[in-house]
């Protein structure tokens, strides 16, 4: 059960990457400093179910509404596979709607795709920025379809004084994108909709993996040095034992924890009803949400200023509106390769959603097709040190400048 060295980096090549900077959130002593925010979020909902990941929350929403073969679900053409896999598992057909250049969804295209088979509309608040949720809420109410807000990127974002996720019939969120945990997803529902979900524990090995993986990731990035020294011998013994168990079990060992916990995008039905690990739930309730909100916002604004003047480069959202708590800092690079690949090999934890569903091409949505290649996500999470932010910016600036000169 060793944490892989490329945590936080999405690879499209087989080249090894030793990540220098954490792309996802490691646990640190500072995680607990700053107190709990009084600003409401979907985590404050009175009707919430905790699962292992956001994709399982989406799957549960589909199951609760008995969406199955013969039904249609409207999903964004720009997506990661975690949004689409639960729909495929349900047997329903994914109908892809367009996004506009600013990544606001195309309401006209949605209306044109509605028919008698349409059962649910999945709306993603990309990177923490709100979609036109009031208009979507009215559309779904008028047409009698379920509105599911994907708040994986918007766990703490507000719109018009209300948390994103409180507008739709259901909302799905991902704790792993904002908290220093190895697993965790949430599903909420408004009072008019069913949220009777029977969850079950993942077992002792799952619980142990989640706790140890969280600690090991922090050790990799030098966040808990004292604790690492104290646990060095037990963890070495554990790694040897885990390798032996893996060799005995073979491929079945991969099912001992959800793919989402290891940064994968696979959909594993056996985890649909599994509740969040006790360790991850406890950590999510202990760490400072003020720190999450404040430092992510501060890091986002710093990155926006630091990256403002690079040629052939565009900030998708240069400003951070009131109420938005960002997941990452999104940029658009016209001549993205080989700079993107080179930066990842250097250890800069960049990400892009380059693998859209096979049904999506430039004819389906030219903006989604373009962004799958050119929209790059830079981490701005609360556990990044200032020196790490500066190192990322220096390398991004150098690599893009070098590529622009040679190109």
Short mmCIF file of C-alpha atoms in Angstrom, two decimals:
data_model
loop_
_atom_site.label_atom_id
_atom_site.label_comp_id
_atom_site.label_asym_id
_atom_site.label_seq_id
_atom_site.Cartn_x
_atom_site.Cartn_y
_atom_site.Cartn_z
CA UNK A 1 0.00 0.00 0.00
CA UNK A 2 2.66 2.49 -0.91
CA UNK A 3 1.54 5.91 -2.03
CA UNK A 4 2.63 6.39 -5.60
CA UNK A 5 5.17 9.12 -6.34
CA UNK A 6 3.00 10.86 -8.92
CA UNK A 7 0.24 11.93 -6.53
CA UNK A 8 -1.70 14.82 -8.01
CA UNK A 9 -0.41 14.45 -11.55
CA UNK A 10 -2.47 13.13 -14.45
CA UNK A 11 -0.26 11.33 -16.92
CA UNK A 12 -1.04 10.66 -20.56
CA UNK A 13 2.40 9.23 -21.26
CA UNK A 14 4.31 6.38 -19.70
CA UNK A 15 7.11 8.65 -18.52
CA UNK A 16 7.74 8.50 -14.77
CA UNK A 17 7.08 11.65 -12.80
CA UNK A 18 8.44 12.44 -9.35
CA UNK A 19 6.09 15.09 -8.04
CA UNK A 20 7.92 17.76 -6.10
CA UNK A 21 4.80 19.70 -5.12
CA UNK A 22 1.54 18.13 -3.89
CA UNK A 23 -1.19 18.45 -6.49
CA UNK A 24 -3.79 17.35 -3.96
CA UNK A 25 -4.12 18.30 -0.30
CA UNK A 26 -1.69 16.72 2.21
CA UNK A 27 -2.34 16.73 5.93
CA UNK A 28 -0.23 19.09 8.04
CA UNK A 29 -0.29 20.51 11.54
CA UNK A 30 -1.40 23.77 9.98
CA UNK A 31 -4.50 22.04 8.65
CA UNK A 32 -6.06 22.34 12.09
CA UNK A 33 -5.34 26.04 12.65
CA UNK A 34 -7.87 28.75 11.86
CA UNK A 35 -11.22 27.51 13.08
CA UNK A 36 -14.40 26.52 11.30
CA UNK A 37 -16.06 28.91 8.87
CA UNK A 38 -19.51 30.29 9.66
CA UNK A 39 -20.25 30.60 5.95
CA UNK A 40 -22.74 27.90 4.90
CA UNK A 41 -21.80 25.10 2.50
CA UNK A 42 -23.49 21.94 1.30
CA UNK A 43 -21.75 20.15 4.18
CA UNK A 44 -24.13 22.01 6.48
CA UNK A 45 -27.17 20.44 4.84
CA UNK A 46 -29.56 18.70 7.21
CA UNK A 47 -29.90 15.89 4.67
CA UNK A 48 -26.48 14.54 3.75
CA UNK A 49 -24.99 11.10 3.11
CA UNK A 50 -21.22 10.51 3.29
CA UNK A 51 -19.77 8.08 0.74
CA UNK A 52 -16.27 7.27 -0.55
CA UNK A 53 -16.23 9.72 -3.50
CA UNK A 54 -18.19 12.22 -5.56
CA UNK A 55 -18.71 9.72 -8.38
CA UNK A 56 -20.45 7.36 -5.97
CA UNK A 57 -22.66 10.24 -4.84
CA UNK A 58 -23.70 10.77 -8.47
CA UNK A 59 -24.39 7.04 -8.80
CA UNK A 60 -26.58 7.13 -5.70
CA UNK A 61 -28.57 10.08 -7.03
CA UNK A 62 -29.28 8.15 -10.22
CA UNK A 63 -30.32 5.08 -8.24
CA UNK A 64 -32.60 7.07 -5.93
CA UNK A 65 -34.42 8.40 -8.98
CA UNK A 66 -34.57 4.95 -10.59
CA UNK A 67 -32.80 6.14 -13.71
CA UNK A 68 -32.07 3.18 -15.93
CA UNK A 69 -31.89 1.87 -19.50
CA UNK A 70 -34.18 3.83 -21.81
CA UNK A 71 -33.69 7.08 -19.87
CA UNK A 72 -31.52 10.01 -20.90
CA UNK A 73 -29.28 12.13 -18.69
CA UNK A 74 -28.00 15.50 -19.86
CA UNK A 75 -24.30 15.88 -19.06
CA UNK A 76 -21.71 18.52 -20.01
CA UNK A 77 -19.56 17.87 -23.07
CA UNK A 78 -16.55 19.06 -21.06
CA UNK A 79 -16.08 16.55 -18.28
CA UNK A 80 -13.89 14.03 -16.54
CA UNK A 81 -14.86 10.39 -16.73
CA UNK A 82 -15.99 10.44 -13.09
CA UNK A 83 -19.09 12.37 -14.20
CA UNK A 84 -19.98 9.99 -17.01
CA UNK A 85 -19.15 6.57 -15.54
CA UNK A 86 -22.09 6.56 -13.06
CA UNK A 87 -24.50 7.32 -15.92
CA UNK A 88 -23.12 4.45 -17.96
CA UNK A 89 -23.41 2.18 -14.94
CA UNK A 90 -27.10 3.08 -14.58
CA UNK A 91 -27.77 1.98 -18.17
CA UNK A 92 -29.08 5.41 -19.15
CA UNK A 93 -27.85 7.29 -22.20
CA UNK A 94 -25.55 10.30 -21.74
CA UNK A 95 -26.64 13.23 -23.89
CA UNK A 96 -23.87 15.81 -24.12
CA UNK A 97 -24.70 19.51 -24.08
CA UNK A 98 -22.40 22.34 -25.07
CA UNK A 99 -20.50 24.88 -23.05
CA UNK A 100 -19.73 28.45 -24.12
CA UNK A 101 -16.20 29.92 -24.37
CA UNK A 102 -16.42 31.19 -20.77
CA UNK A 103 -17.43 27.66 -19.66
CA UNK A 104 -20.98 28.69 -18.87
CA UNK A 105 -23.33 25.99 -20.09
CA UNK A 106 -25.33 26.59 -23.26
CA UNK A 107 -28.95 26.88 -22.10
CA UNK A 108 -30.30 26.93 -25.64
CA UNK A 109 -28.49 23.70 -26.46
CA UNK A 110 -29.92 22.07 -23.33
CA UNK A 111 -33.46 23.05 -24.28
CA UNK A 112 -32.99 21.65 -27.77
CA UNK A 113 -31.87 18.30 -26.36
CA UNK A 114 -34.78 17.85 -23.96
CA UNK A 115 -37.31 15.15 -24.84
CA UNK A 116 -39.68 12.69 -23.18
CA UNK A 117 -36.77 10.42 -22.19
CA UNK A 118 -34.84 13.14 -20.35
CA UNK A 119 -34.84 12.35 -16.63
CA UNK A 120 -31.97 14.32 -15.11
CA UNK A 121 -29.69 17.28 -15.80
CA UNK A 122 -26.17 17.14 -14.38
CA UNK A 123 -24.62 20.58 -13.94
CA UNK A 124 -20.94 21.06 -13.06
CA UNK A 125 -19.80 24.24 -11.32
CA UNK A 126 -16.37 24.15 -12.96
CA UNK A 127 -13.45 25.07 -10.68
CA UNK A 128 -15.85 26.54 -8.09
CA UNK A 129 -17.51 29.12 -10.36
CA UNK A 130 -21.33 29.07 -10.46
CA UNK A 131 -23.39 28.15 -13.49
CA UNK A 132 -26.66 30.09 -14.16
CA UNK A 133 -28.30 28.00 -11.50
CA UNK A 134 -31.52 30.01 -11.13
CA UNK A 135 -32.35 29.59 -14.82
CA UNK A 136 -31.46 25.90 -14.63
CA UNK A 137 -33.60 25.42 -11.55
CA UNK A 138 -36.61 26.98 -13.32
CA UNK A 139 -36.02 24.95 -16.48
CA UNK A 140 -35.91 21.66 -14.58
CA UNK A 141 -38.99 22.54 -12.51
CA UNK A 142 -40.95 23.50 -15.63
CA UNK A 143 -39.92 20.35 -17.49
CA UNK A 144 -40.26 17.99 -14.53
CA UNK A 145 -36.69 16.70 -14.59
CA UNK A 146 -34.23 16.21 -11.75
CA UNK A 147 -31.48 18.81 -11.27
CA UNK A 148 -28.23 17.37 -9.91
CA UNK A 149 -25.49 19.88 -9.04
CA UNK A 150 -21.97 18.51 -9.34
CA UNK A 151 -20.16 20.45 -6.61
CA UNK A 152 -16.93 18.44 -6.71
CA UNK A 153 -15.16 21.73 -7.50
CA UNK A 154 -17.50 23.93 -5.47
CA UNK A 155 -17.72 22.49 -1.99
CA UNK A 156 -17.50 25.92 -0.34
CA UNK A 157 -18.70 28.29 -3.07
CA UNK A 158 -21.76 30.48 -2.55
CA UNK A 159 -24.07 32.21 -5.01
CA UNK A 160 -26.52 34.96 -4.07
CA UNK A 161 -25.94 34.19 -0.41
CA UNK A 162 -26.73 30.47 -0.72
CA UNK A 163 -24.32 27.54 -0.99
CA UNK A 164 -23.92 26.01 -4.41
CA UNK A 165 -25.55 22.62 -4.12
CA UNK A 166 -28.62 24.02 -2.37
CA UNK A 167 -30.37 25.03 -5.61
CA UNK A 168 -30.83 21.63 -7.22
CA UNK A 169 -32.85 18.61 -6.17
CA UNK A 170 -29.58 16.84 -5.36
CA UNK A 171 -25.93 17.82 -5.03
CA UNK A 172 -22.78 15.69 -5.14
CA UNK A 173 -19.45 16.78 -3.70
CA UNK A 174 -15.90 15.50 -3.22
CA UNK A 175 -14.09 15.90 0.09
CA UNK A 176 -10.76 14.76 -1.38
CA UNK A 177 -10.49 17.89 -3.52
CA UNK A 178 -10.63 20.22 -0.52
CA UNK A 179 -9.71 18.24 2.59
CA UNK A 180 -6.50 16.33 3.44
CA UNK A 181 -8.24 12.96 3.24
CA UNK A 182 -7.83 9.78 1.20
CA UNK A 183 -11.53 9.24 0.51
CA UNK A 184 -14.83 11.04 0.86
CA UNK A 185 -17.86 12.17 -1.10
CA UNK A 186 -21.20 13.67 -0.12
CA UNK A 187 -24.72 13.52 -1.49
CA UNK A 188 -27.35 15.99 -0.36
CA UNK A 189 -31.01 16.39 -1.28
CA UNK A 190 -33.68 18.99 -0.70
CA UNK A 191 -36.65 18.12 1.46
CA UNK A 192 -38.86 17.07 -1.46
CA UNK A 193 -36.58 14.27 -2.63
CA UNK A 194 -35.69 10.82 -1.39
CA UNK A 195 -32.35 10.41 0.40
CA UNK A 196 -32.84 6.99 1.92
CA UNK A 197 -29.43 5.45 1.31
CA UNK A 198 -28.31 2.34 3.15
CA UNK A 199 -24.54 2.56 3.55
CA UNK A 200 -22.14 -0.07 4.83
CA UNK A 201 -18.59 0.03 6.22
CA UNK A 202 -15.70 -0.65 3.88
CA UNK A 203 -14.01 -3.07 6.25
CA UNK A 204 -10.94 -2.94 8.46
CA UNK A 205 -8.44 -3.04 5.61
CA UNK A 206 -10.18 -0.15 3.84
CA UNK A 207 -10.20 1.89 7.05
CA UNK A 208 -6.50 1.20 7.62
CA UNK A 209 -5.55 2.04 4.04
CA UNK A 210 -7.36 5.38 4.17
CA UNK A 211 -5.64 6.41 7.39
CA UNK A 212 -2.15 5.26 6.41
CA UNK A 213 -2.36 6.63 2.86
CA UNK A 214 -3.28 10.04 4.27
CA UNK A 215 -0.27 9.99 6.58
CA UNK A 216 2.12 8.65 3.95
CA UNK A 217 1.18 11.34 1.47
CA UNK A 218 1.97 13.95 4.11
CA UNK A 219 5.32 12.29 4.73
CA UNK A 220 6.17 12.30 1.02
CA UNK A 221 5.75 16.08 0.94
CA UNK A 222 7.48 16.69 4.29
CA UNK A 223 4.36 17.96 6.06
CA UNK A 224 4.53 15.82 9.23
CA UNK A 225 8.24 15.18 9.78
CA UNK A 226 8.11 14.44 13.50
CA UNK A 227 5.28 11.95 13.12
CA UNK A 228 7.08 10.38 10.18
CA UNK A 229 10.16 9.69 12.30
CA UNK A 230 8.03 8.14 15.04
CA UNK A 231 6.19 5.89 12.57
CA UNK A 232 9.14 5.03 10.33
CA UNK A 233 9.66 1.45 11.53
CA UNK A 234 5.92 0.54 11.73
CA UNK A 235 5.35 1.88 8.22
CA UNK A 236 8.29 -0.05 6.80
CA UNK A 237 6.88 -3.23 8.30
CA UNK A 238 3.44 -2.36 6.96
CA UNK A 239 4.79 -1.82 3.42
CA UNK A 240 6.53 -5.19 3.44
CA UNK A 241 3.38 -6.86 4.69
CA UNK A 242 1.24 -5.10 2.10
CA UNK A 243 3.53 -6.14 -0.74
CA UNK A 244 3.31 -9.73 0.43
CA UNK A 245 -0.51 -9.59 0.62
CA UNK A 246 -0.65 -8.04 -2.83
CA UNK A 247 1.52 -10.79 -4.29
CA UNK A 248 -0.77 -13.41 -2.73
CA UNK A 249 -4.01 -11.82 -3.93
CA UNK A 250 -2.92 -10.71 -7.38
CA UNK A 251 -5.20 -8.34 -9.29
CA UNK A 252 -8.02 -8.62 -6.75
CA UNK A 253 -5.92 -6.48 -4.42
CA UNK A 254 -6.80 -3.39 -6.47
CA UNK A 255 -10.39 -3.66 -5.24
CA UNK A 256 -9.36 -3.27 -1.61
CA UNK A 257 -9.91 0.49 -1.90
CA UNK A 258 -11.80 2.75 -4.33
CA UNK A 259 -9.93 3.96 -7.41
CA UNK A 260 -10.77 7.54 -6.44
CA UNK A 261 -8.64 7.19 -3.31
CA UNK A 262 -5.56 6.59 -5.47
CA UNK A 263 -6.34 9.39 -7.93
CA UNK A 264 -7.86 7.04 -10.53
CA UNK A 265 -10.99 7.59 -12.58
CA UNK A 266 -12.30 4.03 -12.71
CA UNK A 267 -15.85 3.32 -11.58
CA UNK A 268 -16.08 0.33 -9.25
CA UNK A 269 -19.71 -0.61 -8.49
CA UNK A 270 -18.81 -2.53 -5.34
CA UNK A 271 -18.13 0.79 -3.56
CA UNK A 272 -21.46 2.48 -4.36
CA UNK A 273 -22.95 1.82 -0.93
CA UNK A 274 -19.74 2.13 1.09
CA UNK A 275 -19.63 4.97 3.57
CA UNK A 276 -16.65 7.26 4.05
CA UNK A 277 -13.85 5.92 6.24
CA UNK A 278 -14.03 6.91 9.90
CA UNK A 279 -10.57 8.53 9.73
CA UNK A 280 -11.46 10.73 6.75
CA UNK A 281 -14.77 11.79 8.26
CA UNK A 282 -13.06 12.72 11.52
CA UNK A 283 -10.33 14.71 9.76
CA UNK A 284 -12.89 16.58 7.64
CA UNK A 285 -14.69 17.65 10.80
CA UNK A 286 -11.52 18.70 12.65
CA UNK A 287 -9.51 20.71 10.11
CA UNK A 288 -9.98 24.44 9.65
CA UNK A 289 -12.47 25.35 6.93
CA UNK A 290 -11.55 29.02 7.38
CA UNK A 291 -8.04 28.09 6.31
CA UNK A 292 -9.32 26.18 3.28
CA UNK A 293 -11.40 29.11 2.12
CA UNK A 294 -8.94 31.91 2.87
CA UNK A 295 -5.73 30.29 1.62
CA UNK A 296 -7.22 28.89 -1.57
CA UNK A 297 -8.61 32.31 -2.42
CA UNK A 298 -5.31 34.00 -1.57
CA UNK A 299 -3.29 31.49 -3.60
CA UNK A 300 -5.64 31.88 -6.56
CA UNK A 301 -5.25 35.66 -6.60
CA UNK A 302 -1.48 35.39 -6.24
CA UNK A 303 -1.27 32.97 -9.19
CA UNK A 304 -3.48 35.22 -11.30
CA UNK A 305 -1.19 38.20 -10.74
CA UNK A 306 2.02 36.20 -11.13
CA UNK A 307 0.93 34.66 -14.45
CA UNK A 308 -0.70 37.73 -15.98
CA UNK A 309 1.84 38.64 -18.67
CA UNK A 310 2.86 35.38 -20.38
CA UNK A 311 2.43 35.36 -24.20
CA UNK A 312 0.08 32.82 -25.85
CA UNK A 313 -1.45 32.25 -22.45
CA UNK A 314 -4.85 33.16 -21.03
CA UNK A 315 -6.31 33.10 -17.54
CA UNK A 316 -9.82 31.69 -17.78
CA UNK A 317 -11.03 33.64 -14.73
CA UNK A 318 -8.55 36.43 -13.90
CA UNK A 319 -10.72 37.66 -11.03
CA UNK A 320 -12.22 35.73 -8.15
CA UNK A 321 -15.83 36.85 -7.59
CA UNK A 322 -17.36 37.20 -4.16
CA UNK A 323 -18.47 33.84 -2.82
CA UNK A 324 -16.30 31.68 -5.08
CA UNK A 325 -13.87 29.33 -3.32
CA UNK A 326 -11.66 27.88 -6.08
CA UNK A 327 -10.73 24.28 -6.63
CA UNK A 328 -7.79 25.06 -8.94
CA UNK A 329 -6.46 27.95 -11.07
CA UNK A 330 -7.47 27.32 -14.72
CA UNK A 331 -5.34 28.60 -17.60
CA UNK A 332 -5.56 28.23 -21.38
CA UNK A 333 -2.38 27.71 -23.37
CA UNK A 334 -2.61 28.02 -27.16
CA UNK A 335 0.58 26.06 -27.85
CA UNK A 336 0.28 23.66 -24.94
CA UNK A 337 2.64 20.85 -25.97
CA UNK A 338 5.40 19.98 -25.36
CA UNK A 339 5.43 22.53 -22.52
CA UNK A 340 2.67 20.74 -20.60
CA UNK A 341 4.43 17.37 -20.76
CA UNK A 342 7.82 18.88 -19.93
CA UNK A 343 6.43 20.67 -16.88
CA UNK A 344 4.87 17.50 -15.52
CA UNK A 345 8.12 15.63 -15.99
CA UNK A 346 9.83 18.35 -13.98
CA UNK A 347 7.37 17.74 -11.13
CA UNK A 348 4.87 20.57 -11.66
CA UNK A 349 1.51 18.94 -10.80
CA UNK A 350 -0.56 20.12 -13.75
CA UNK A 351 -3.76 18.45 -14.89
CA UNK A 352 -6.03 18.54 -17.93
CA UNK A 353 -9.15 16.60 -18.88
CA UNK A 354 -7.79 15.36 -22.17
CA UNK A 355 -9.86 12.18 -22.39
CA UNK A 356 -13.47 13.11 -23.09
CA UNK A 357 -16.09 10.47 -23.79
CA UNK A 358 -15.66 8.84 -27.20
CA UNK A 359 -18.95 10.39 -28.36
CA UNK A 360 -17.63 13.92 -27.84
CA UNK A 361 -15.72 15.60 -30.67
CA UNK A 362 -15.47 19.08 -32.14
CA UNK A 363 -18.88 18.69 -33.76
CA UNK A 364 -20.48 17.90 -30.42
CA UNK A 365 -18.94 20.96 -28.78
CA UNK A 366 -15.96 22.79 -30.24
CA UNK A 367 -15.24 24.57 -26.95
CA UNK A 368 -15.12 21.33 -24.97
CA UNK A 369 -12.93 19.71 -27.60
CA UNK A 370 -10.52 22.67 -27.53
CA UNK A 371 -10.40 22.90 -23.73
CA UNK A 372 -9.69 19.17 -23.38
CA UNK A 373 -6.33 19.90 -25.00
CA UNK A 374 -5.56 23.45 -23.96
CA UNK A 375 -7.15 24.10 -20.56
CA UNK A 376 -4.62 23.35 -17.83
CA UNK A 377 -5.36 23.16 -14.12
CA UNK A 378 -2.81 24.51 -11.62
CA UNK A 379 -3.24 23.61 -7.93
CA UNK A 380 -4.01 26.45 -5.53
CA UNK A 381 -4.95 24.44 -2.45
CA UNK A 382 -4.43 25.59 1.12
CA UNK A 383 -1.39 23.42 1.89
CA UNK A 384 0.87 24.93 -0.77
CA UNK A 385 3.81 26.89 0.61
CA UNK A 386 4.69 30.24 -0.89
CA UNK A 387 8.04 28.88 -2.08
CA UNK A 388 6.19 26.09 -3.89
CA UNK A 389 3.87 28.55 -5.63
CA UNK A 390 6.87 30.61 -6.73
CA UNK A 391 8.71 27.50 -7.97
CA UNK A 392 5.70 26.48 -10.07
CA UNK A 393 5.30 29.94 -11.57
CA UNK A 394 9.02 30.27 -12.36
CA UNK A 395 9.04 26.95 -14.18
CA UNK A 396 5.80 27.60 -16.04
CA UNK A 397 7.03 31.01 -17.14
CA UNK A 398 10.42 29.65 -18.21
CA UNK A 399 9.00 26.68 -20.12
CA UNK A 400 6.32 28.67 -21.94
CA UNK A 401 8.73 31.48 -22.78
CA UNK A 402 11.26 28.99 -24.11
CA UNK A 403 8.61 27.25 -26.19
CA UNK A 404 7.25 30.57 -27.54
CA UNK A 405 10.75 31.59 -28.67
CA UNK A 406 11.43 28.30 -30.46
CA UNK A 407 7.89 28.02 -31.86
#
